[in-house]
Amino acid sequence: MDGIKYAVVTGKSLRLLGKNQYTSNVESGSTKTEIKYWVELFFGVKVIAMNSHRLSRKGRRMVPITGHTMHYRRIIITLPPGHSIPPLLEILEKRT
């Protein structure tokens, strides 16, 4: 479960909860099959679909060194109707 970093709380991710879709950031080296296996094993739910994309790197400058932020992959997991991921749902409900 080390691959999944944290749940994403944005306006779009909150709208996707109504469609039973959960958004989180994962390690950039993780594959979709690994992530699906982790979610199904750890949370005990069936994953219908999964979309992912790599986040763009943002530059950071600390004089005289120039660097980049950490590189993550964002995934959107779709679950069947009636199923949910309780820990992620609780985190998102506390933020709203």
mmCIF file of N, CA, C and O in Angstrom:
data_model
loop_
_atom_site.group_PDB
_atom_site.id
_atom_site.type_symbol
_atom_site.label_atom_id
_atom_site.label_comp_id
_atom_site.label_asym_id
_atom_site.label_seq_id
_atom_site.Cartn_x
_atom_site.Cartn_y
_atom_site.Cartn_z
ATOM 1 N N MET A 1 0.819 -1.197 0.000
ATOM 2 C CA MET A 1 0.000 0.000 0.000
ATOM 3 C C MET A 1 0.857 1.253 0.000
ATOM 4 O O MET A 1 0.361 2.342 0.121
ATOM 5 N N ASP A 2 2.180 1.089 -0.136
ATOM 6 C CA ASP A 2 3.061 2.236 -0.135
ATOM 7 C C ASP A 2 2.899 3.080 -1.391
ATOM 8 O O ASP A 2 3.277 4.240 -1.400
ATOM 9 N N GLY A 3 2.352 2.521 -2.452
ATOM 10 C CA GLY A 3 2.250 3.243 -3.710
ATOM 11 C C GLY A 3 1.240 4.363 -3.688
ATOM 12 O O GLY A 3 1.423 5.386 -4.348
ATOM 13 N N ILE A 4 0.160 4.227 -2.927
ATOM 14 C CA ILE A 4 -0.864 5.267 -2.869
ATOM 15 C C ILE A 4 -0.441 6.288 -1.825
ATOM 16 O O ILE A 4 -0.278 5.968 -0.650
ATOM 17 N N LYS A 5 -0.247 7.535 -2.262
ATOM 18 C CA LYS A 5 0.248 8.588 -1.378
ATOM 19 C C LYS A 5 -0.872 9.190 -0.532
ATOM 20 O O LYS A 5 -0.843 9.126 0.680
ATOM 21 N N TYR A 6 -1.849 9.828 -1.189
ATOM 22 C CA TYR A 6 -2.914 10.489 -0.448
ATOM 23 C C TYR A 6 -4.102 10.766 -1.359
ATOM 24 O O TYR A 6 -3.970 10.765 -2.578
ATOM 25 N N ALA A 7 -5.252 11.007 -0.741
ATOM 26 C CA ALA A 7 -6.458 11.352 -1.485
ATOM 27 C C ALA A 7 -6.370 12.807 -1.926
ATOM 28 O O ALA A 7 -5.825 13.648 -1.218
ATOM 29 N N VAL A 8 -6.902 13.097 -3.093
ATOM 30 C CA VAL A 8 -6.885 14.452 -3.636
ATOM 31 C C VAL A 8 -8.216 15.120 -3.320
ATOM 32 O O VAL A 8 -9.279 14.546 -3.555
ATOM 33 N N VAL A 9 -8.148 16.331 -2.766
ATOM 34 C CA VAL A 9 -9.360 17.071 -2.431
ATOM 35 C C VAL A 9 -9.380 18.345 -3.272
ATOM 36 O O VAL A 9 -8.710 19.324 -2.957
ATOM 37 N N THR A 10 -10.113 18.307 -4.365
ATOM 38 C CA THR A 10 -10.314 19.464 -5.233
ATOM 39 C C THR A 10 -11.795 19.541 -5.567
ATOM 40 O O THR A 10 -12.575 18.643 -5.211
ATOM 41 N N GLY A 11 -12.187 20.587 -6.244
ATOM 42 C CA GLY A 11 -13.583 20.712 -6.649
ATOM 43 C C GLY A 11 -14.013 19.581 -7.557
ATOM 44 O O GLY A 11 -15.100 19.014 -7.416
ATOM 45 N N LYS A 12 -13.149 19.220 -8.495
ATOM 46 C CA LYS A 12 -13.480 18.143 -9.426
ATOM 47 C C LYS A 12 -13.562 16.803 -8.708
ATOM 48 O O LYS A 12 -14.464 16.006 -8.976
ATOM 49 N N SER A 13 -12.630 16.534 -7.774
ATOM 50 C CA SER A 13 -12.660 15.244 -7.082
ATOM 51 C C SER A 13 -13.914 15.114 -6.215
ATOM 52 O O SER A 13 -14.457 14.020 -6.076
ATOM 53 N N LEU A 14 -14.383 16.219 -5.658
ATOM 54 C CA LEU A 14 -15.616 16.166 -4.871
ATOM 55 C C LEU A 14 -16.830 15.922 -5.756
ATOM 56 O O LEU A 14 -17.763 15.213 -5.371
ATOM 57 N N ARG A 15 -16.835 16.488 -6.971
ATOM 58 C CA ARG A 15 -17.929 16.216 -7.916
ATOM 59 C C ARG A 15 -17.916 14.761 -8.364
ATOM 60 O O ARG A 15 -18.965 14.144 -8.561
ATOM 61 N N LEU A 16 -16.727 14.188 -8.528
ATOM 62 C CA LEU A 16 -16.615 12.801 -8.977
ATOM 63 C C LEU A 16 -17.108 11.810 -7.929
ATOM 64 O O LEU A 16 -17.470 10.684 -8.265
ATOM 65 N N LEU A 17 -17.126 12.218 -6.656
ATOM 66 C CA LEU A 17 -17.645 11.323 -5.618
ATOM 67 C C LEU A 17 -19.109 10.973 -5.871
ATOM 68 O O LEU A 17 -19.555 9.880 -5.533
ATOM 69 N N GLY A 18 -19.857 11.896 -6.475
ATOM 70 C CA GLY A 18 -21.250 11.623 -6.817
ATOM 71 C C GLY A 18 -21.390 10.538 -7.866
ATOM 72 O O GLY A 18 -22.413 9.869 -7.956
ATOM 73 N N LYS A 19 -20.356 10.341 -8.673
ATOM 74 C CA LYS A 19 -20.346 9.290 -9.695
ATOM 75 C C LYS A 19 -19.634 8.042 -9.190
ATOM 76 O O LYS A 19 -19.330 7.144 -9.977
ATOM 77 N N ASN A 20 -19.340 7.997 -7.891
ATOM 78 C CA ASN A 20 -18.649 6.868 -7.257
ATOM 79 C C ASN A 20 -17.233 6.701 -7.818
ATOM 80 O O ASN A 20 -16.772 5.592 -8.059
ATOM 81 N N GLN A 21 -16.551 7.836 -8.011
ATOM 82 C CA GLN A 21 -15.173 7.832 -8.486
ATOM 83 C C GLN A 21 -14.290 8.509 -7.435
ATOM 84 O O GLN A 21 -14.653 9.551 -6.903
ATOM 85 N N TYR A 22 -13.155 7.902 -7.149
ATOM 86 C CA TYR A 22 -12.249 8.391 -6.120
ATOM 87 C C TYR A 22 -10.921 8.785 -6.753
ATOM 88 O O TYR A 22 -10.402 8.070 -7.600
ATOM 89 N N THR A 23 -10.373 9.907 -6.317
ATOM 90 C CA THR A 23 -9.143 10.446 -6.886
ATOM 91 C C THR A 23 -8.040 10.425 -5.835
ATOM 92 O O THR A 23 -8.268 10.807 -4.684
ATOM 93 N N SER A 24 -6.854 9.981 -6.234
ATOM 94 C CA SER A 24 -5.714 9.994 -5.318
ATOM 95 C C SER A 24 -4.422 10.074 -6.119
ATOM 96 O O SER A 24 -4.404 9.818 -7.319
ATOM 97 N N ASN A 25 -3.344 10.460 -5.448
ATOM 98 C CA ASN A 25 -2.024 10.500 -6.057
ATOM 99 C C ASN A 25 -1.257 9.255 -5.666
ATOM 100 O O ASN A 25 -1.348 8.798 -4.521
ATOM 101 N N VAL A 26 -0.494 8.710 -6.604
ATOM 102 C CA VAL A 26 0.295 7.505 -6.364
ATOM 103 C C VAL A 26 1.721 7.743 -6.850
ATOM 104 O O VAL A 26 2.011 8.739 -7.519
ATOM 105 N N GLU A 27 2.614 6.812 -6.528
ATOM 106 C CA GLU A 27 3.992 6.878 -7.005
ATOM 107 C C GLU A 27 3.998 6.870 -8.526
ATOM 108 O O GLU A 27 3.195 6.186 -9.157
ATOM 109 N N SER A 28 4.912 7.594 -9.132
ATOM 110 C CA SER A 28 4.941 7.692 -10.591
ATOM 111 C C SER A 28 5.347 6.375 -11.254
ATOM 112 O O SER A 28 4.984 6.118 -12.389
ATOM 113 N N GLY A 29 6.073 5.511 -10.555
ATOM 114 C CA GLY A 29 6.512 4.249 -11.138
ATOM 115 C C GLY A 29 5.492 3.134 -11.046
ATOM 116 O O GLY A 29 5.703 2.053 -11.592
ATOM 117 N N SER A 30 4.367 3.365 -10.376
ATOM 118 C CA SER A 30 3.346 2.331 -10.213
ATOM 119 C C SER A 30 2.559 2.153 -11.500
ATOM 120 O O SER A 30 2.266 3.115 -12.203
ATOM 121 N N THR A 31 2.187 0.900 -11.785
ATOM 122 C CA THR A 31 1.375 0.619 -12.964
ATOM 123 C C THR A 31 -0.087 0.529 -12.562
ATOM 124 O O THR A 31 -0.423 0.401 -11.382
ATOM 125 N N LYS A 32 -0.971 0.596 -13.567
ATOM 126 C CA LYS A 32 -2.401 0.514 -13.293
ATOM 127 C C LYS A 32 -2.777 -0.825 -12.661
ATOM 128 O O LYS A 32 -3.617 -0.881 -11.771
ATOM 129 N N THR A 33 -2.168 -1.910 -13.117
ATOM 130 C CA THR A 33 -2.504 -3.216 -12.563
ATOM 131 C C THR A 33 -2.072 -3.327 -11.102
ATOM 132 O O THR A 33 -2.790 -3.917 -10.297
ATOM 133 N N GLU A 34 -0.923 -2.755 -10.755
ATOM 134 C CA GLU A 34 -0.483 -2.755 -9.355
ATOM 135 C C GLU A 34 -1.450 -1.966 -8.484
ATOM 136 O O GLU A 34 -1.834 -2.415 -7.404
ATOM 137 N N ILE A 35 -1.841 -0.798 -8.948
ATOM 138 C CA ILE A 35 -2.740 0.057 -8.176
ATOM 139 C C ILE A 35 -4.094 -0.610 -7.997
ATOM 140 O O ILE A 35 -4.668 -0.605 -6.908
ATOM 141 N N LYS A 36 -4.605 -1.221 -9.064
ATOM 142 C CA LYS A 36 -5.893 -1.922 -8.982
ATOM 143 C C LYS A 36 -5.804 -3.057 -7.977
ATOM 144 O O LYS A 36 -6.705 -3.241 -7.155
ATOM 145 N N TYR A 37 -4.699 -3.795 -7.995
ATOM 146 C CA TYR A 37 -4.512 -4.896 -7.052
ATOM 147 C C TYR A 37 -4.479 -4.376 -5.617
ATOM 148 O O TYR A 37 -5.110 -4.942 -4.730
ATOM 149 N N TRP A 38 -3.749 -3.286 -5.375
ATOM 150 C CA TRP A 38 -3.668 -2.720 -4.025
ATOM 151 C C TRP A 38 -5.028 -2.279 -3.521
ATOM 152 O O TRP A 38 -5.406 -2.551 -2.383
ATOM 153 N N VAL A 39 -5.786 -1.582 -4.373
ATOM 154 C CA VAL A 39 -7.100 -1.069 -3.949
ATOM 155 C C VAL A 39 -8.047 -2.220 -3.661
ATOM 156 O O VAL A 39 -8.746 -2.226 -2.635
ATOM 157 N N GLU A 40 -8.096 -3.214 -4.541
ATOM 158 C CA GLU A 40 -9.005 -4.344 -4.329
ATOM 159 C C GLU A 40 -8.612 -5.152 -3.105
ATOM 160 O O GLU A 40 -9.473 -5.616 -2.359
ATOM 161 N N LEU A 41 -7.334 -5.329 -2.859
ATOM 162 C CA LEU A 41 -6.874 -6.109 -1.718
ATOM 163 C C LEU A 41 -7.060 -5.354 -0.405
ATOM 164 O O LEU A 41 -7.600 -5.892 0.560
ATOM 165 N N PHE A 42 -6.645 -4.101 -0.369
ATOM 166 C CA PHE A 42 -6.649 -3.340 0.876
ATOM 167 C C PHE A 42 -8.045 -2.891 1.293
ATOM 168 O O PHE A 42 -8.412 -2.976 2.458
ATOM 169 N N PHE A 43 -8.856 -2.403 0.336
ATOM 170 C CA PHE A 43 -10.182 -1.885 0.669
ATOM 171 C C PHE A 43 -11.297 -2.904 0.464
ATOM 172 O O PHE A 43 -12.423 -2.674 0.887
ATOM 173 N N GLY A 44 -11.022 -4.016 -0.202
ATOM 174 C CA GLY A 44 -12.026 -5.060 -0.391
ATOM 175 C C GLY A 44 -13.156 -4.657 -1.318
ATOM 176 O O GLY A 44 -14.308 -5.020 -1.087
ATOM 177 N N VAL A 45 -12.869 -3.896 -2.361
ATOM 178 C CA VAL A 45 -13.882 -3.477 -3.327
ATOM 179 C C VAL A 45 -13.462 -3.932 -4.720
ATOM 180 O O VAL A 45 -12.309 -4.265 -4.963
ATOM 181 N N LYS A 46 -14.420 -3.952 -5.637
ATOM 182 C CA LYS A 46 -14.150 -4.313 -7.028
ATOM 183 C C LYS A 46 -13.982 -3.024 -7.825
ATOM 184 O O LYS A 46 -14.822 -2.138 -7.770
ATOM 185 N N VAL A 47 -12.887 -2.906 -8.573
ATOM 186 C CA VAL A 47 -12.620 -1.732 -9.387
ATOM 187 C C VAL A 47 -13.143 -1.977 -10.793
ATOM 188 O O VAL A 47 -12.766 -2.943 -11.444
ATOM 189 N N ILE A 48 -14.052 -1.103 -11.260
ATOM 190 C CA ILE A 48 -14.616 -1.231 -12.602
ATOM 191 C C ILE A 48 -13.658 -0.636 -13.631
ATOM 192 O O ILE A 48 -13.345 -1.256 -14.636
ATOM 193 N N ALA A 49 -13.199 0.584 -13.375
ATOM 194 C CA ALA A 49 -12.329 1.268 -14.331
ATOM 195 C C ALA A 49 -11.339 2.138 -13.575
ATOM 196 O O ALA A 49 -11.559 2.484 -12.412
ATOM 197 N N MET A 50 -10.260 2.468 -14.269
ATOM 198 C CA MET A 50 -9.254 3.321 -13.660
ATOM 199 C C MET A 50 -8.620 4.189 -14.747
ATOM 200 O O MET A 50 -8.219 3.680 -15.792
ATOM 201 N N ASN A 51 -8.569 5.480 -14.514
ATOM 202 C CA ASN A 51 -7.903 6.416 -15.410
ATOM 203 C C ASN A 51 -6.722 7.011 -14.671
ATOM 204 O O ASN A 51 -6.783 7.222 -13.462
ATOM 205 N N SER A 52 -5.646 7.290 -15.387
ATOM 206 C CA SER A 52 -4.490 7.898 -14.741
ATOM 207 C C SER A 52 -3.803 8.855 -15.689
ATOM 208 O O SER A 52 -3.914 8.731 -16.914
ATOM 209 N N HIS A 53 -3.123 9.832 -15.113
ATOM 210 C CA HIS A 53 -2.291 10.735 -15.890
ATOM 211 C C HIS A 53 -1.175 11.249 -15.008
ATOM 212 O O HIS A 53 -1.286 11.268 -13.790
ATOM 213 N N ARG A 54 -0.078 11.620 -15.645
ATOM 214 C CA ARG A 54 1.059 12.149 -14.910
ATOM 215 C C ARG A 54 0.877 13.651 -14.735
ATOM 216 O O ARG A 54 0.528 14.354 -15.680
ATOM 217 N N LEU A 55 1.133 14.123 -13.534
ATOM 218 C CA LEU A 55 1.035 15.542 -13.261
ATOM 219 C C LEU A 55 2.259 16.256 -13.829
ATOM 220 O O LEU A 55 3.361 15.717 -13.835
ATOM 221 N N SER A 56 2.046 17.466 -14.297
ATOM 222 C CA SER A 56 3.175 18.215 -14.835
ATOM 223 C C SER A 56 4.080 18.671 -13.697
ATOM 224 O O SER A 56 3.619 18.967 -12.593
ATOM 225 N N ARG A 57 5.375 18.705 -13.976
ATOM 226 C CA ARG A 57 6.344 19.118 -12.970
ATOM 227 C C ARG A 57 6.377 20.631 -12.887
ATOM 228 O O ARG A 57 6.336 21.325 -13.894
ATOM 229 N N LYS A 58 6.451 21.150 -11.679
ATOM 230 C CA LYS A 58 6.517 22.589 -11.478
ATOM 231 C C LYS A 58 7.911 22.945 -10.989
ATOM 232 O O LYS A 58 8.479 22.259 -10.148
ATOM 233 N N GLY A 59 8.445 23.999 -11.532
ATOM 234 C CA GLY A 59 9.789 24.415 -11.165
ATOM 235 C C GLY A 59 9.824 25.116 -9.816
ATOM 236 O O GLY A 59 8.912 25.859 -9.464
ATOM 237 N N ARG A 60 10.867 24.861 -9.067
ATOM 238 C CA ARG A 60 11.104 25.521 -7.784
ATOM 239 C C ARG A 60 12.501 26.098 -7.821
ATOM 240 O O ARG A 60 13.424 25.460 -8.313
ATOM 241 N N ARG A 61 12.656 27.271 -7.267
ATOM 242 C CA ARG A 61 13.969 27.891 -7.286
ATOM 243 C C ARG A 61 14.377 28.289 -5.873
ATOM 244 O O ARG A 61 13.667 29.025 -5.189
ATOM 245 N N MET A 62 15.490 27.755 -5.461
ATOM 246 C CA MET A 62 16.101 28.135 -4.194
ATOM 247 C C MET A 62 17.510 28.578 -4.560
ATOM 248 O O MET A 62 18.349 27.759 -4.900
ATOM 249 N N VAL A 63 17.722 29.869 -4.537
ATOM 250 C CA VAL A 63 18.960 30.462 -5.051
ATOM 251 C C VAL A 63 20.156 29.763 -4.455
ATOM 252 O O VAL A 63 20.212 29.578 -3.254
ATOM 253 N N PRO A 64 21.135 29.324 -5.177
ATOM 254 C CA PRO A 64 21.336 29.391 -6.626
ATOM 255 C C PRO A 64 20.920 28.103 -7.333
ATOM 256 O O PRO A 64 21.320 27.858 -8.458
ATOM 257 N N ILE A 65 20.141 27.262 -6.696
ATOM 258 C CA ILE A 65 19.790 25.951 -7.251
ATOM 259 C C ILE A 65 18.373 25.987 -7.806
ATOM 260 O O ILE A 65 17.457 26.505 -7.168
ATOM 261 N N THR A 66 18.177 25.409 -8.992
ATOM 262 C CA THR A 66 16.854 25.275 -9.590
ATOM 263 C C THR A 66 16.471 23.802 -9.575
ATOM 264 O O THR A 66 17.265 22.944 -9.936
ATOM 265 N N GLY A 67 15.252 23.500 -9.163
ATOM 266 C CA GLY A 67 14.812 22.109 -9.093
ATOM 267 C C GLY A 67 13.354 21.979 -9.499
ATOM 268 O O GLY A 67 12.749 22.913 -10.025
ATOM 269 N N HIS A 68 12.797 20.818 -9.236
ATOM 270 C CA HIS A 68 11.400 20.528 -9.575
ATOM 271 C C HIS A 68 10.705 19.906 -8.374
ATOM 272 O O HIS A 68 11.343 19.337 -7.494
ATOM 273 N N THR A 69 9.382 19.985 -8.375
ATOM 274 C CA THR A 69 8.594 19.356 -7.327
ATOM 275 C C THR A 69 8.585 17.844 -7.529
ATOM 276 O O THR A 69 9.004 17.344 -8.568
ATOM 277 N N MET A 70 8.063 17.125 -6.540
ATOM 278 C CA MET A 70 7.962 15.668 -6.650
ATOM 279 C C MET A 70 7.033 15.307 -7.804
ATOM 280 O O MET A 70 6.072 16.015 -8.093
ATOM 281 N N HIS A 71 7.314 14.202 -8.444
ATOM 282 C CA HIS A 71 6.559 13.775 -9.605
ATOM 283 C C HIS A 71 5.631 12.622 -9.213
ATOM 284 O O HIS A 71 6.104 11.562 -8.812
ATOM 285 N N TYR A 72 4.336 12.851 -9.295
ATOM 286 C CA TYR A 72 3.346 11.845 -8.954
ATOM 287 C C TYR A 72 2.471 11.540 -10.155
ATOM 288 O O TYR A 72 2.463 12.271 -11.143
ATOM 289 N N ARG A 73 1.706 10.478 -10.048
ATOM 290 C CA ARG A 73 0.692 10.117 -11.029
ATOM 291 C C ARG A 73 -0.648 10.213 -10.315
ATOM 292 O O ARG A 73 -0.789 9.788 -9.175
ATOM 293 N N ARG A 74 -1.646 10.781 -10.961
ATOM 294 C CA ARG A 74 -2.974 10.906 -10.371
ATOM 295 C C ARG A 74 -3.881 9.850 -10.983
ATOM 296 O O ARG A 74 -3.902 9.668 -12.200
ATOM 297 N N ILE A 75 -4.623 9.137 -10.136
ATOM 298 C CA ILE A 75 -5.535 8.107 -10.633
ATOM 299 C C ILE A 75 -6.960 8.441 -10.218
ATOM 300 O O ILE A 75 -7.192 9.054 -9.175
ATOM 301 N N ILE A 76 -7.893 8.050 -11.058
ATOM 302 C CA ILE A 76 -9.319 8.155 -10.754
ATOM 303 C C ILE A 76 -9.875 6.744 -10.843
ATOM 304 O O ILE A 76 -9.857 6.120 -11.896
ATOM 305 N N ILE A 77 -10.349 6.242 -9.699
ATOM 306 C CA ILE A 77 -10.837 4.869 -9.596
ATOM 307 C C ILE A 77 -12.360 4.892 -9.614
ATOM 308 O O ILE A 77 -12.975 5.626 -8.849
ATOM 309 N N THR A 78 -12.969 4.084 -10.480
ATOM 310 C CA THR A 78 -14.422 3.978 -10.563
ATOM 311 C C THR A 78 -14.857 2.667 -9.925
ATOM 312 O O THR A 78 -14.352 1.602 -10.279
ATOM 313 N N LEU A 79 -15.809 2.758 -8.991
ATOM 314 C CA LEU A 79 -16.344 1.584 -8.301
ATOM 315 C C LEU A 79 -17.776 1.335 -8.739
ATOM 316 O O LEU A 79 -18.469 2.253 -9.195
ATOM 317 N N PRO A 80 -18.281 0.110 -8.586
ATOM 318 C CA PRO A 80 -19.675 -0.164 -8.945
ATOM 319 C C PRO A 80 -20.628 0.550 -7.986
ATOM 320 O O PRO A 80 -20.241 0.909 -6.871
ATOM 321 N N PRO A 81 -21.874 0.768 -8.416
ATOM 322 C CA PRO A 81 -22.847 1.427 -7.545
ATOM 323 C C PRO A 81 -23.036 0.651 -6.243
ATOM 324 O O PRO A 81 -23.061 -0.573 -6.223
ATOM 325 N N GLY A 82 -23.128 1.375 -5.144
ATOM 326 C CA GLY A 82 -23.332 0.749 -3.844
ATOM 327 C C GLY A 82 -22.050 0.430 -3.099
ATOM 328 O O GLY A 82 -22.087 0.055 -1.942
ATOM 329 N N HIS A 83 -20.899 0.565 -3.731
ATOM 330 C CA HIS A 83 -19.615 0.319 -3.083
ATOM 331 C C HIS A 83 -18.926 1.648 -2.813
ATOM 332 O O HIS A 83 -19.145 2.620 -3.514
ATOM 333 N N SER A 84 -18.075 1.677 -1.789
ATOM 334 C CA SER A 84 -17.327 2.888 -1.483
ATOM 335 C C SER A 84 -16.022 2.514 -0.792
ATOM 336 O O SER A 84 -15.837 1.392 -0.350
ATOM 337 N N ILE A 85 -15.136 3.483 -0.714
ATOM 338 C CA ILE A 85 -13.884 3.324 0.013
ATOM 339 C C ILE A 85 -14.009 4.185 1.262
ATOM 340 O O ILE A 85 -13.821 5.400 1.208
ATOM 341 N N PRO A 86 -14.380 3.589 2.404
ATOM 342 C CA PRO A 86 -14.675 4.378 3.601
ATOM 343 C C PRO A 86 -13.548 5.288 4.082
ATOM 344 O O PRO A 86 -13.811 6.447 4.385
ATOM 345 N N PRO A 87 -12.278 4.851 4.160
ATOM 346 C CA PRO A 87 -11.248 5.772 4.659
ATOM 347 C C PRO A 87 -11.091 7.021 3.794
ATOM 348 O O PRO A 87 -10.952 8.114 4.307
ATOM 349 N N LEU A 88 -11.131 6.874 2.471
ATOM 350 C CA LEU A 88 -11.012 8.034 1.597
ATOM 351 C C LEU A 88 -12.240 8.912 1.693
ATOM 352 O O LEU A 88 -12.148 10.128 1.648
ATOM 353 N N LEU A 89 -13.408 8.315 1.830
ATOM 354 C CA LEU A 89 -14.645 9.071 1.936
ATOM 355 C C LEU A 89 -14.650 9.906 3.211
ATOM 356 O O LEU A 89 -15.053 11.064 3.214
ATOM 357 N N GLU A 90 -14.163 9.340 4.346
ATOM 358 C CA GLU A 90 -14.107 10.071 5.597
ATOM 359 C C GLU A 90 -13.150 11.256 5.498
ATOM 360 O O GLU A 90 -13.435 12.342 6.001
ATOM 361 N N ILE A 91 -12.011 11.057 4.864
ATOM 362 C CA ILE A 91 -11.041 12.144 4.706
ATOM 363 C C ILE A 91 -11.642 13.277 3.889
ATOM 364 O O ILE A 91 -11.520 14.451 4.253
ATOM 365 N N LEU A 92 -12.311 12.934 2.799
ATOM 366 C CA LEU A 92 -12.889 13.953 1.938
ATOM 367 C C LEU A 92 -14.053 14.669 2.610
ATOM 368 O O LEU A 92 -14.250 15.864 2.415
ATOM 369 N N GLU A 93 -14.860 13.957 3.407
ATOM 370 C CA GLU A 93 -15.986 14.594 4.092
ATOM 371 C C GLU A 93 -15.511 15.543 5.181
ATOM 372 O O GLU A 93 -16.129 16.573 5.426
ATOM 373 N N LYS A 94 -14.394 15.249 5.840
ATOM 374 C CA LYS A 94 -13.868 16.136 6.869
ATOM 375 C C LYS A 94 -13.387 17.449 6.263
ATOM 376 O O LYS A 94 -13.435 18.486 6.909
ATOM 377 N N ARG A 95 -12.899 17.403 5.033
ATOM 378 C CA ARG A 95 -12.354 18.603 4.384
ATOM 379 C C ARG A 95 -13.441 19.536 3.889
ATOM 380 O O ARG A 95 -13.191 20.693 3.637
ATOM 381 N N THR A 96 -14.660 19.041 3.662
ATOM 382 C CA THR A 96 -15.721 19.883 3.095
ATOM 383 C C THR A 96 -16.539 20.552 4.155
ATOM 384 O O THR A 96 -16.522 20.333 5.285
#
